[in-house]
Amino acid sequence: MIILGHSDVHEVLSGSEQQTLDVVAAAYQLHDEGRSAVPHSVFLRFPGDNRNRIIGLPAFAGGDRPVAGMKWIASFPGNVDKGMQRASAAILLNSLDNGHPEALIEGSQISARRTAASAAVAAQQLTAGDPPTGVTLIGTGVINLEVFRFLTVALPSIEEITVFDTDAERAASFAEKCQEIKPVKAFQAVTIDDALEAQKLISFATTAIEPHTGLDACQPGTVVLHLSLRDLYADAIVAARNIVDDADHVCREGTSLYLAEQQTGGRAFIDAPIGALLRGTATLDRDPDELVVYSPFGLGVLDMALADYVRTEAERRGLGASFENFIPA
């Protein structure tokens, strides 16, 4: 058993944005090809508490380097007020020869970076031919900071940002952190409508537990990265063109797409999965003025693929600690 802590994972992933983008894109294509196993996530919630949760995501990724395991990730939004990160996670990888657990990896960075990379992969795909010069970041936590980091690699055309958060002081600090990644022009929106109108690429990464906005304020042709999944009214989803990572996964657990499915009685509002667009087995033919919403549930196959990359690279560098007596001989 190899154990990789926060600093080990950080050493591997720091400066590896392009490699991470490649791993995520390949995992999406494997999933679309049917060479993955991704059971529904398990949500552990607590009686009388509708805010905190722990989620288990088991998954298998096939291909040239098959890998299987599970991510166990906790989301406690109140941590932010205590000066801690909202999410914490651990990833366990199992041997495909005998099923034994063989790697325990600190997972919060893997989770944040695979989420951000999935957003950047989709943004690159959905804005091909008309790359944006700016992005609006709604929600100013770790996820959107990583989204910006990966967008600067996938879309180097971005030269300005607009930020919005219900905590204006936090938004200002966040803008400064973004400028440390890339010296872009930064603007702080006063209202969410101002934020929606400012740029033609938008990323939602909030802790919203129910819809709170539509998209009427957006410019024609805007691409929305709906990472937090519960920000948009069902009507806004139905009116847009919709790309998902997996319809069966994203249309559950009270997401905006689940509400849209309940409203319309089906999933005809979903146009294609991102894996099919990447493979070229599906296309999104749209009017240039139509809005596109990308809603990824966050498939465990991405976590397994990126965790395997981290494990392999860490072993090559001699990182981590080995625990020899974790299971019976």
mmCIF file of C-alpha atoms in Angstrom:
data_model
loop_
_atom_site.group_PDB
_atom_site.id
_atom_site.type_symbol
_atom_site.label_atom_id
_atom_site.label_comp_id
_atom_site.label_asym_id
_atom_site.label_seq_id
_atom_site.Cartn_x
_atom_site.Cartn_y
_atom_site.Cartn_z
ATOM 1 C CA MET A 1 0.000 0.000 0.000
ATOM 2 C CA ILE A 2 1.345 3.396 -1.009
ATOM 3 C CA ILE A 3 0.041 6.407 0.894
ATOM 4 C CA LEU A 4 0.213 9.808 -0.793
ATOM 5 C CA GLY A 5 -0.531 12.888 1.276
ATOM 6 C CA HIS A 6 -1.465 16.427 0.306
ATOM 7 C CA SER A 7 2.109 17.558 -0.372
ATOM 8 C CA ASP A 8 2.854 14.505 -2.550
ATOM 9 C CA VAL A 9 -0.232 15.093 -4.689
ATOM 10 C CA HIS A 10 0.531 18.799 -4.932
ATOM 11 C CA GLU A 11 4.068 18.100 -6.137
ATOM 12 C CA VAL A 12 2.783 15.848 -8.913
ATOM 13 C CA LEU A 13 -0.102 18.034 -10.079
ATOM 14 C CA SER A 14 1.551 21.442 -9.779
ATOM 15 C CA GLY A 15 2.409 22.578 -13.298
ATOM 16 C CA SER A 16 0.732 19.507 -14.829
ATOM 17 C CA GLU A 17 -2.356 21.269 -16.157
ATOM 18 C CA GLN A 18 -1.976 20.064 -19.745
ATOM 19 C CA GLN A 19 -1.380 16.472 -18.607
ATOM 20 C CA THR A 20 -4.488 16.716 -16.416
ATOM 21 C CA LEU A 21 -6.552 18.060 -19.315
ATOM 22 C CA ASP A 22 -5.371 15.146 -21.444
ATOM 23 C CA VAL A 23 -6.204 12.573 -18.734
ATOM 24 C CA VAL A 24 -9.705 14.009 -18.257
ATOM 25 C CA ALA A 25 -10.460 14.191 -21.998
ATOM 26 C CA ALA A 26 -9.300 10.599 -22.457
ATOM 27 C CA ALA A 27 -11.431 9.423 -19.528
ATOM 28 C CA TYR A 28 -14.515 11.087 -21.010
ATOM 29 C CA GLN A 29 -13.902 9.320 -24.294
ATOM 30 C CA LEU A 30 -13.419 5.955 -22.555
ATOM 31 C CA HIS A 31 -16.716 6.490 -20.771
ATOM 32 C CA ASP A 32 -18.502 7.331 -24.003
ATOM 33 C CA GLU A 33 -17.024 4.216 -25.622
ATOM 34 C CA GLY A 34 -18.504 2.070 -22.864
ATOM 35 C CA ARG A 35 -15.114 1.166 -21.417
ATOM 36 C CA SER A 36 -15.882 2.333 -17.894
ATOM 37 C CA ALA A 37 -18.081 1.338 -14.982
ATOM 38 C CA VAL A 38 -19.572 4.220 -13.037
ATOM 39 C CA PRO A 39 -22.298 3.257 -10.536
ATOM 40 C CA HIS A 40 -24.436 5.990 -9.100
ATOM 41 C CA SER A 41 -22.785 7.978 -6.351
ATOM 42 C CA VAL A 42 -23.857 7.325 -2.775
ATOM 43 C CA PHE A 43 -24.895 10.418 -0.803
ATOM 44 C CA LEU A 44 -24.564 10.229 2.962
ATOM 45 C CA ARG A 45 -26.641 12.949 4.581
ATOM 46 C CA PHE A 46 -27.395 13.586 8.231
ATOM 47 C CA PRO A 47 -30.811 13.863 9.915
ATOM 48 C CA GLY A 48 -31.867 17.481 10.295
ATOM 49 C CA ASP A 49 -28.905 18.719 8.205
ATOM 50 C CA ASN A 50 -29.590 19.592 4.566
ATOM 51 C CA ARG A 51 -26.261 21.327 4.012
ATOM 52 C CA ASN A 52 -23.451 18.896 4.831
ATOM 53 C CA ARG A 53 -22.880 15.603 3.017
ATOM 54 C CA ILE A 54 -20.343 12.925 2.230
ATOM 55 C CA ILE A 55 -20.363 11.308 -1.203
ATOM 56 C CA GLY A 56 -18.931 7.993 -2.321
ATOM 57 C CA LEU A 57 -17.990 7.667 -5.994
ATOM 58 C CA PRO A 58 -16.887 4.172 -7.081
ATOM 59 C CA ALA A 59 -15.598 3.787 -10.626
ATOM 60 C CA PHE A 60 -13.568 1.752 -13.108
ATOM 61 C CA ALA A 61 -11.676 3.167 -16.086
ATOM 62 C CA GLY A 62 -10.555 0.769 -18.796
ATOM 63 C CA GLY A 63 -8.175 1.423 -21.632
ATOM 64 C CA ASP A 64 -4.424 0.842 -21.700
ATOM 65 C CA ARG A 65 -4.075 1.458 -17.936
ATOM 66 C CA PRO A 66 -7.213 0.072 -16.262
ATOM 67 C CA VAL A 67 -7.858 1.341 -12.744
ATOM 68 C CA ALA A 68 -10.607 0.878 -10.167
ATOM 69 C CA GLY A 69 -11.367 2.440 -6.821
ATOM 70 C CA MET A 70 -13.501 4.895 -4.914
ATOM 71 C CA LYS A 71 -13.476 8.540 -3.889
ATOM 72 C CA TRP A 72 -14.974 9.471 -0.519
ATOM 73 C CA ILE A 73 -15.510 13.230 -0.466
ATOM 74 C CA ALA A 74 -17.063 15.392 2.231
ATOM 75 C CA SER A 75 -18.675 18.765 1.568
ATOM 76 C CA PHE A 76 -19.123 20.923 4.680
ATOM 77 C CA PRO A 77 -19.744 24.509 3.460
ATOM 78 C CA GLY A 78 -19.474 25.894 7.004
ATOM 79 C CA ASN A 79 -15.762 25.098 6.926
ATOM 80 C CA VAL A 80 -15.203 28.217 4.834
ATOM 81 C CA ASP A 81 -16.250 30.464 7.733
ATOM 82 C CA LYS A 82 -13.722 28.613 9.925
ATOM 83 C CA GLY A 83 -10.863 29.256 7.517
ATOM 84 C CA MET A 84 -10.882 25.693 6.178
ATOM 85 C CA GLN A 85 -11.611 24.279 2.730
ATOM 86 C CA ARG A 86 -15.199 23.254 2.108
ATOM 87 C CA ALA A 87 -14.294 19.825 0.708
ATOM 88 C CA SER A 88 -11.972 17.060 1.861
ATOM 89 C CA ALA A 89 -11.461 13.706 0.200
ATOM 90 C CA ALA A 90 -9.606 10.418 0.107
ATOM 91 C CA ILE A 91 -9.241 8.077 -2.877
ATOM 92 C CA LEU A 92 -8.645 4.341 -2.558
ATOM 93 C CA LEU A 93 -7.325 2.399 -5.549
ATOM 94 C CA ASN A 94 -7.684 -1.387 -5.751
ATOM 95 C CA SER A 95 -5.593 -3.992 -7.543
ATOM 96 C CA LEU A 96 -7.379 -5.450 -10.560
ATOM 97 C CA ASP A 97 -5.442 -8.698 -10.053
ATOM 98 C CA ASN A 98 -6.679 -9.568 -6.565
ATOM 99 C CA GLY A 99 -8.873 -6.670 -5.431
ATOM 100 C CA HIS A 100 -6.513 -5.647 -2.642
ATOM 101 C CA PRO A 101 -6.360 -1.943 -1.784
ATOM 102 C CA GLU A 102 -3.021 -0.707 -3.055
ATOM 103 C CA ALA A 103 -3.048 3.113 -2.862
ATOM 104 C CA LEU A 104 -4.572 5.656 -0.480
ATOM 105 C CA ILE A 105 -4.367 9.164 -1.883
ATOM 106 C CA GLU A 106 -5.396 12.554 -0.482
ATOM 107 C CA GLY A 107 -8.162 13.440 -2.884
ATOM 108 C CA SER A 108 -9.222 17.080 -2.499
ATOM 109 C CA GLN A 109 -6.713 18.359 -5.063
ATOM 110 C CA ILE A 110 -7.508 15.556 -7.487
ATOM 111 C CA SER A 111 -11.218 16.259 -7.105
ATOM 112 C CA ALA A 112 -10.850 20.027 -7.598
ATOM 113 C CA ARG A 113 -8.491 19.706 -10.544
ATOM 114 C CA ARG A 114 -10.463 17.035 -12.379
ATOM 115 C CA THR A 115 -13.589 19.190 -11.953
ATOM 116 C CA ALA A 116 -11.784 22.258 -13.269
ATOM 117 C CA ALA A 117 -10.157 20.325 -16.092
ATOM 118 C CA SER A 118 -13.526 18.897 -17.137
ATOM 119 C CA ALA A 119 -14.882 22.446 -17.304
ATOM 120 C CA ALA A 120 -11.894 23.624 -19.359
ATOM 121 C CA VAL A 121 -12.122 20.660 -21.733
ATOM 122 C CA ALA A 122 -15.800 21.440 -22.326
ATOM 123 C CA ALA A 123 -15.174 25.183 -22.692
ATOM 124 C CA GLN A 124 -12.496 24.540 -25.290
ATOM 125 C CA GLN A 125 -14.817 22.209 -27.196
ATOM 126 C CA LEU A 126 -17.904 24.429 -26.994
ATOM 127 C CA THR A 127 -16.143 27.674 -27.942
ATOM 128 C CA ALA A 128 -14.080 26.228 -30.799
ATOM 129 C CA GLY A 129 -13.935 28.755 -33.630
ATOM 130 C CA ASP A 130 -14.860 31.678 -31.376
ATOM 131 C CA PRO A 131 -12.557 31.575 -28.336
ATOM 132 C CA PRO A 132 -13.655 33.926 -25.543
ATOM 133 C CA THR A 133 -11.529 36.828 -24.344
ATOM 134 C CA GLY A 134 -13.008 36.761 -20.836
ATOM 135 C CA VAL A 135 -14.800 34.609 -18.285
ATOM 136 C CA THR A 136 -17.249 35.315 -15.477
ATOM 137 C CA LEU A 137 -16.614 33.304 -12.323
ATOM 138 C CA ILE A 138 -19.677 33.040 -10.074
ATOM 139 C CA GLY A 139 -18.650 31.627 -6.718
ATOM 140 C CA THR A 140 -15.139 32.431 -5.569
ATOM 141 C CA GLY A 141 -13.897 29.274 -3.888
ATOM 142 C CA VAL A 142 -11.281 26.654 -4.678
ATOM 143 C CA ILE A 143 -13.155 25.143 -7.627
ATOM 144 C CA ASN A 144 -13.485 28.344 -9.648
ATOM 145 C CA LEU A 145 -9.898 29.273 -8.875
ATOM 146 C CA GLU A 146 -8.853 25.950 -10.413
ATOM 147 C CA VAL A 147 -11.275 26.497 -13.288
ATOM 148 C CA PHE A 148 -9.519 29.755 -14.062
ATOM 149 C CA ARG A 149 -6.116 28.076 -13.826
ATOM 150 C CA PHE A 150 -7.117 25.412 -16.344
ATOM 151 C CA LEU A 151 -8.913 27.860 -18.630
ATOM 152 C CA THR A 152 -5.685 29.844 -18.996
ATOM 153 C CA VAL A 153 -4.132 26.686 -20.490
ATOM 154 C CA ALA A 154 -7.090 25.472 -22.561
ATOM 155 C CA LEU A 155 -8.129 28.982 -23.697
ATOM 156 C CA PRO A 156 -5.101 31.310 -23.710
ATOM 157 C CA SER A 157 -7.302 33.921 -25.410
ATOM 158 C CA ILE A 158 -8.776 34.845 -21.989
ATOM 159 C CA GLU A 159 -7.452 38.238 -20.913
ATOM 160 C CA GLU A 160 -10.061 39.415 -18.407
ATOM 161 C CA ILE A 161 -12.319 38.094 -15.675
ATOM 162 C CA THR A 162 -15.502 39.205 -13.956
ATOM 163 C CA VAL A 163 -16.072 37.799 -10.484
ATOM 164 C CA PHE A 164 -19.211 37.616 -8.359
ATOM 165 C CA ASP A 165 -19.854 36.281 -4.890
ATOM 166 C CA THR A 166 -22.386 37.078 -2.201
ATOM 167 C CA ASP A 167 -19.358 38.015 -0.074
ATOM 168 C CA ALA A 168 -17.856 41.028 -1.866
ATOM 169 C CA GLU A 169 -14.671 41.003 0.209
ATOM 170 C CA ARG A 170 -14.084 37.357 -0.658
ATOM 171 C CA ALA A 171 -14.669 38.133 -4.333
ATOM 172 C CA ALA A 172 -12.027 40.892 -4.275
ATOM 173 C CA SER A 173 -9.484 38.558 -2.673
ATOM 174 C CA PHE A 174 -10.333 35.882 -5.218
ATOM 175 C CA ALA A 175 -9.709 38.259 -8.132
ATOM 176 C CA GLU A 176 -6.228 38.957 -6.759
ATOM 177 C CA LYS A 177 -5.508 35.227 -6.588
ATOM 178 C CA CYS A 178 -6.563 34.858 -10.225
ATOM 179 C CA GLN A 179 -4.215 37.655 -11.233
ATOM 180 C CA GLU A 180 -1.371 35.751 -9.580
ATOM 181 C CA ILE A 181 -2.092 32.874 -11.975
ATOM 182 C CA LYS A 182 -2.330 35.172 -15.005
ATOM 183 C CA PRO A 183 -2.180 39.007 -15.044
ATOM 184 C CA VAL A 184 -5.669 39.538 -16.454
ATOM 185 C CA LYS A 185 -7.938 42.550 -16.130
ATOM 186 C CA ALA A 186 -10.330 41.902 -13.244
ATOM 187 C CA PHE A 187 -13.807 43.320 -12.643
ATOM 188 C CA GLN A 188 -16.126 42.716 -9.703
ATOM 189 C CA ALA A 189 -19.843 42.508 -10.479
ATOM 190 C CA VAL A 190 -22.288 44.061 -8.025
ATOM 191 C CA THR A 191 -25.251 41.831 -8.958
ATOM 192 C CA ILE A 192 -25.527 38.387 -10.464
ATOM 193 C CA ASP A 193 -27.224 39.843 -13.558
ATOM 194 C CA ASP A 194 -24.244 42.140 -14.056
ATOM 195 C CA ALA A 195 -22.014 39.069 -13.812
ATOM 196 C CA LEU A 196 -24.082 37.090 -16.314
ATOM 197 C CA GLU A 197 -24.029 39.944 -18.812
ATOM 198 C CA ALA A 198 -20.317 40.681 -18.565
ATOM 199 C CA GLN A 199 -18.747 37.741 -20.435
ATOM 200 C CA LYS A 200 -19.728 35.093 -22.984
ATOM 201 C CA LEU A 201 -18.156 32.325 -20.907
ATOM 202 C CA ILE A 202 -19.517 31.781 -17.382
ATOM 203 C CA SER A 203 -18.568 29.308 -14.663
ATOM 204 C CA PHE A 204 -20.893 28.576 -11.740
ATOM 205 C CA ALA A 205 -19.147 26.954 -8.772
ATOM 206 C CA THR A 206 -21.266 27.802 -5.751
ATOM 207 C CA THR A 207 -22.684 25.996 -2.729
ATOM 208 C CA ALA A 208 -26.296 26.617 -3.826
ATOM 209 C CA ILE A 209 -28.706 23.865 -2.823
ATOM 210 C CA GLU A 210 -31.600 25.154 -4.946
ATOM 211 C CA PRO A 211 -31.983 27.283 -8.109
ATOM 212 C CA HIS A 212 -31.601 31.021 -7.671
ATOM 213 C CA THR A 213 -31.155 32.515 -11.156
ATOM 214 C CA GLY A 214 -32.107 32.299 -14.779
ATOM 215 C CA LEU A 215 -29.968 33.224 -17.773
ATOM 216 C CA ASP A 216 -31.979 36.081 -19.273
ATOM 217 C CA ALA A 217 -29.163 38.559 -18.605
ATOM 218 C CA CYS A 218 -26.617 36.570 -20.643
ATOM 219 C CA GLN A 219 -25.273 37.750 -23.962
ATOM 220 C CA PRO A 220 -26.434 35.790 -27.024
ATOM 221 C CA GLY A 221 -24.261 32.741 -27.627
ATOM 222 C CA THR A 222 -22.976 32.494 -24.049
ATOM 223 C CA VAL A 223 -21.495 29.198 -22.855
ATOM 224 C CA VAL A 224 -22.295 28.379 -19.221
ATOM 225 C CA LEU A 225 -20.227 25.898 -17.198
ATOM 226 C CA HIS A 226 -22.822 24.838 -14.631
ATOM 227 C CA LEU A 227 -20.491 22.978 -12.266
ATOM 228 C CA SER A 228 -22.506 23.346 -9.082
ATOM 229 C CA LEU A 229 -25.575 21.956 -10.877
ATOM 230 C CA ARG A 230 -28.279 23.588 -8.734
ATOM 231 C CA ASP A 231 -27.965 27.294 -9.613
ATOM 232 C CA LEU A 232 -30.252 27.529 -12.639
ATOM 233 C CA TYR A 233 -34.032 27.519 -12.838
ATOM 234 C CA ALA A 234 -35.479 24.588 -14.757
ATOM 235 C CA ASP A 235 -36.900 27.000 -17.354
ATOM 236 C CA ALA A 236 -33.370 28.271 -18.084
ATOM 237 C CA ILE A 237 -32.126 24.723 -18.620
ATOM 238 C CA VAL A 238 -35.017 23.842 -20.927
ATOM 239 C CA ALA A 239 -34.525 27.016 -22.989
ATOM 240 C CA ALA A 240 -30.804 26.353 -23.544
ATOM 241 C CA ARG A 241 -28.823 23.768 -25.474
ATOM 242 C CA ASN A 242 -27.516 21.267 -22.961
ATOM 243 C CA ILE A 243 -24.352 19.162 -22.811
ATOM 244 C CA VAL A 244 -23.763 16.767 -19.894
ATOM 245 C CA ASP A 245 -21.170 14.212 -18.861
ATOM 246 C CA ASP A 246 -23.772 11.467 -18.275
ATOM 247 C CA ALA A 247 -27.532 12.009 -18.361
ATOM 248 C CA ASP A 248 -28.328 9.189 -15.928
ATOM 249 C CA HIS A 249 -26.023 10.670 -13.323
ATOM 250 C CA VAL A 250 -26.819 14.350 -13.718
ATOM 251 C CA CYS A 251 -30.618 14.006 -13.698
ATOM 252 C CA ARG A 252 -30.843 13.123 -10.006
ATOM 253 C CA GLU A 253 -30.250 14.432 -6.484
ATOM 254 C CA GLY A 254 -32.273 17.597 -7.017
ATOM 255 C CA THR A 255 -30.072 19.102 -9.737
ATOM 256 C CA SER A 256 -31.433 21.744 -12.088
ATOM 257 C CA LEU A 257 -31.492 19.085 -14.801
ATOM 258 C CA TYR A 258 -33.488 16.764 -12.565
ATOM 259 C CA LEU A 259 -36.019 19.580 -12.116
ATOM 260 C CA ALA A 260 -36.054 20.164 -15.879
ATOM 261 C CA GLU A 261 -36.729 16.461 -16.445
ATOM 262 C CA GLN A 262 -39.606 16.556 -13.973
ATOM 263 C CA GLN A 263 -40.997 19.664 -15.668
ATOM 264 C CA THR A 264 -40.822 18.325 -19.222
ATOM 265 C CA GLY A 265 -41.416 14.636 -18.577
ATOM 266 C CA GLY A 266 -38.225 13.530 -20.314
ATOM 267 C CA ARG A 267 -34.652 14.334 -21.306
ATOM 268 C CA ALA A 268 -35.164 15.655 -24.811
ATOM 269 C CA PHE A 269 -33.654 18.974 -23.665
ATOM 270 C CA ILE A 270 -30.232 17.238 -23.377
ATOM 271 C CA ASP A 271 -28.374 17.438 -26.689
ATOM 272 C CA ALA A 272 -25.261 15.276 -26.200
ATOM 273 C CA PRO A 273 -22.663 13.981 -23.757
ATOM 274 C CA ILE A 274 -19.270 15.662 -23.756
ATOM 275 C CA GLY A 275 -17.507 12.366 -24.521
ATOM 276 C CA ALA A 276 -19.381 12.015 -27.801
ATOM 277 C CA LEU A 277 -18.477 15.572 -28.808
ATOM 278 C CA LEU A 278 -14.825 14.874 -28.047
ATOM 279 C CA ARG A 279 -14.917 11.640 -30.049
ATOM 280 C CA GLY A 280 -16.743 13.285 -32.953
ATOM 281 C CA THR A 281 -19.636 10.803 -32.771
ATOM 282 C CA ALA A 282 -22.017 13.676 -31.962
ATOM 283 C CA THR A 283 -22.148 17.324 -32.973
ATOM 284 C CA LEU A 284 -23.851 20.388 -31.574
ATOM 285 C CA ASP A 285 -25.332 22.302 -34.470
ATOM 286 C CA ARG A 286 -26.711 25.498 -33.005
ATOM 287 C CA ASP A 287 -27.633 29.019 -33.859
ATOM 288 C CA PRO A 288 -24.748 31.312 -32.842
ATOM 289 C CA ASP A 289 -27.120 33.200 -30.525
ATOM 290 C CA GLU A 290 -28.259 30.125 -28.575
ATOM 291 C CA LEU A 291 -27.033 29.612 -25.031
ATOM 292 C CA VAL A 292 -25.205 26.397 -24.201
ATOM 293 C CA VAL A 293 -25.109 24.958 -20.688
ATOM 294 C CA TYR A 294 -22.573 22.308 -19.712
ATOM 295 C CA SER A 295 -23.618 20.396 -16.592
ATOM 296 C CA PRO A 296 -21.160 17.733 -15.413
ATOM 297 C CA PHE A 297 -22.232 15.594 -12.467
ATOM 298 C CA GLY A 298 -18.615 14.733 -11.813
ATOM 299 C CA LEU A 299 -17.975 11.142 -12.821
ATOM 300 C CA GLY A 300 -15.810 8.963 -10.621
ATOM 301 C CA VAL A 301 -14.017 7.692 -13.708
ATOM 302 C CA LEU A 302 -12.231 11.061 -13.876
ATOM 303 C CA ASP A 303 -11.052 10.709 -10.290
ATOM 304 C CA MET A 304 -9.748 7.194 -10.895
ATOM 305 C CA ALA A 305 -7.921 8.170 -14.080
ATOM 306 C CA LEU A 306 -6.272 11.205 -12.491
ATOM 307 C CA ALA A 307 -5.499 9.339 -9.245
ATOM 308 C CA ASP A 308 -3.767 6.649 -11.286
ATOM 309 C CA TYR A 309 -1.690 9.319 -13.034
ATOM 310 C CA VAL A 310 -0.737 10.772 -9.640
ATOM 311 C CA ARG A 311 0.094 7.345 -8.216
ATOM 312 C CA THR A 312 2.245 6.391 -11.199
ATOM 313 C CA GLU A 313 4.118 9.696 -11.273
ATOM 314 C CA ALA A 314 4.597 9.689 -7.481
ATOM 315 C CA GLU A 315 6.101 6.210 -7.583
ATOM 316 C CA ARG A 316 8.432 7.301 -10.376
ATOM 317 C CA ARG A 317 9.605 10.228 -8.235
ATOM 318 C CA GLY A 318 9.885 8.194 -5.040
ATOM 319 C CA LEU A 319 7.164 10.154 -3.249
ATOM 320 C CA GLY A 320 4.808 8.957 -0.538
ATOM 321 C CA ALA A 321 5.068 6.308 2.151
ATOM 322 C CA SER A 322 4.788 2.546 1.833
ATOM 323 C CA PHE A 323 2.742 0.579 4.389
ATOM 324 C CA GLU A 324 3.562 -3.114 4.184
ATOM 325 C CA ASN A 325 1.114 -4.686 6.665
ATOM 326 C CA PHE A 326 -2.161 -3.006 5.760
ATOM 327 C CA ILE A 327 -3.941 -6.286 4.917
ATOM 328 C CA PRO A 328 -3.302 -9.878 6.039
ATOM 329 C CA ALA A 329 -0.538 -11.713 4.192
#
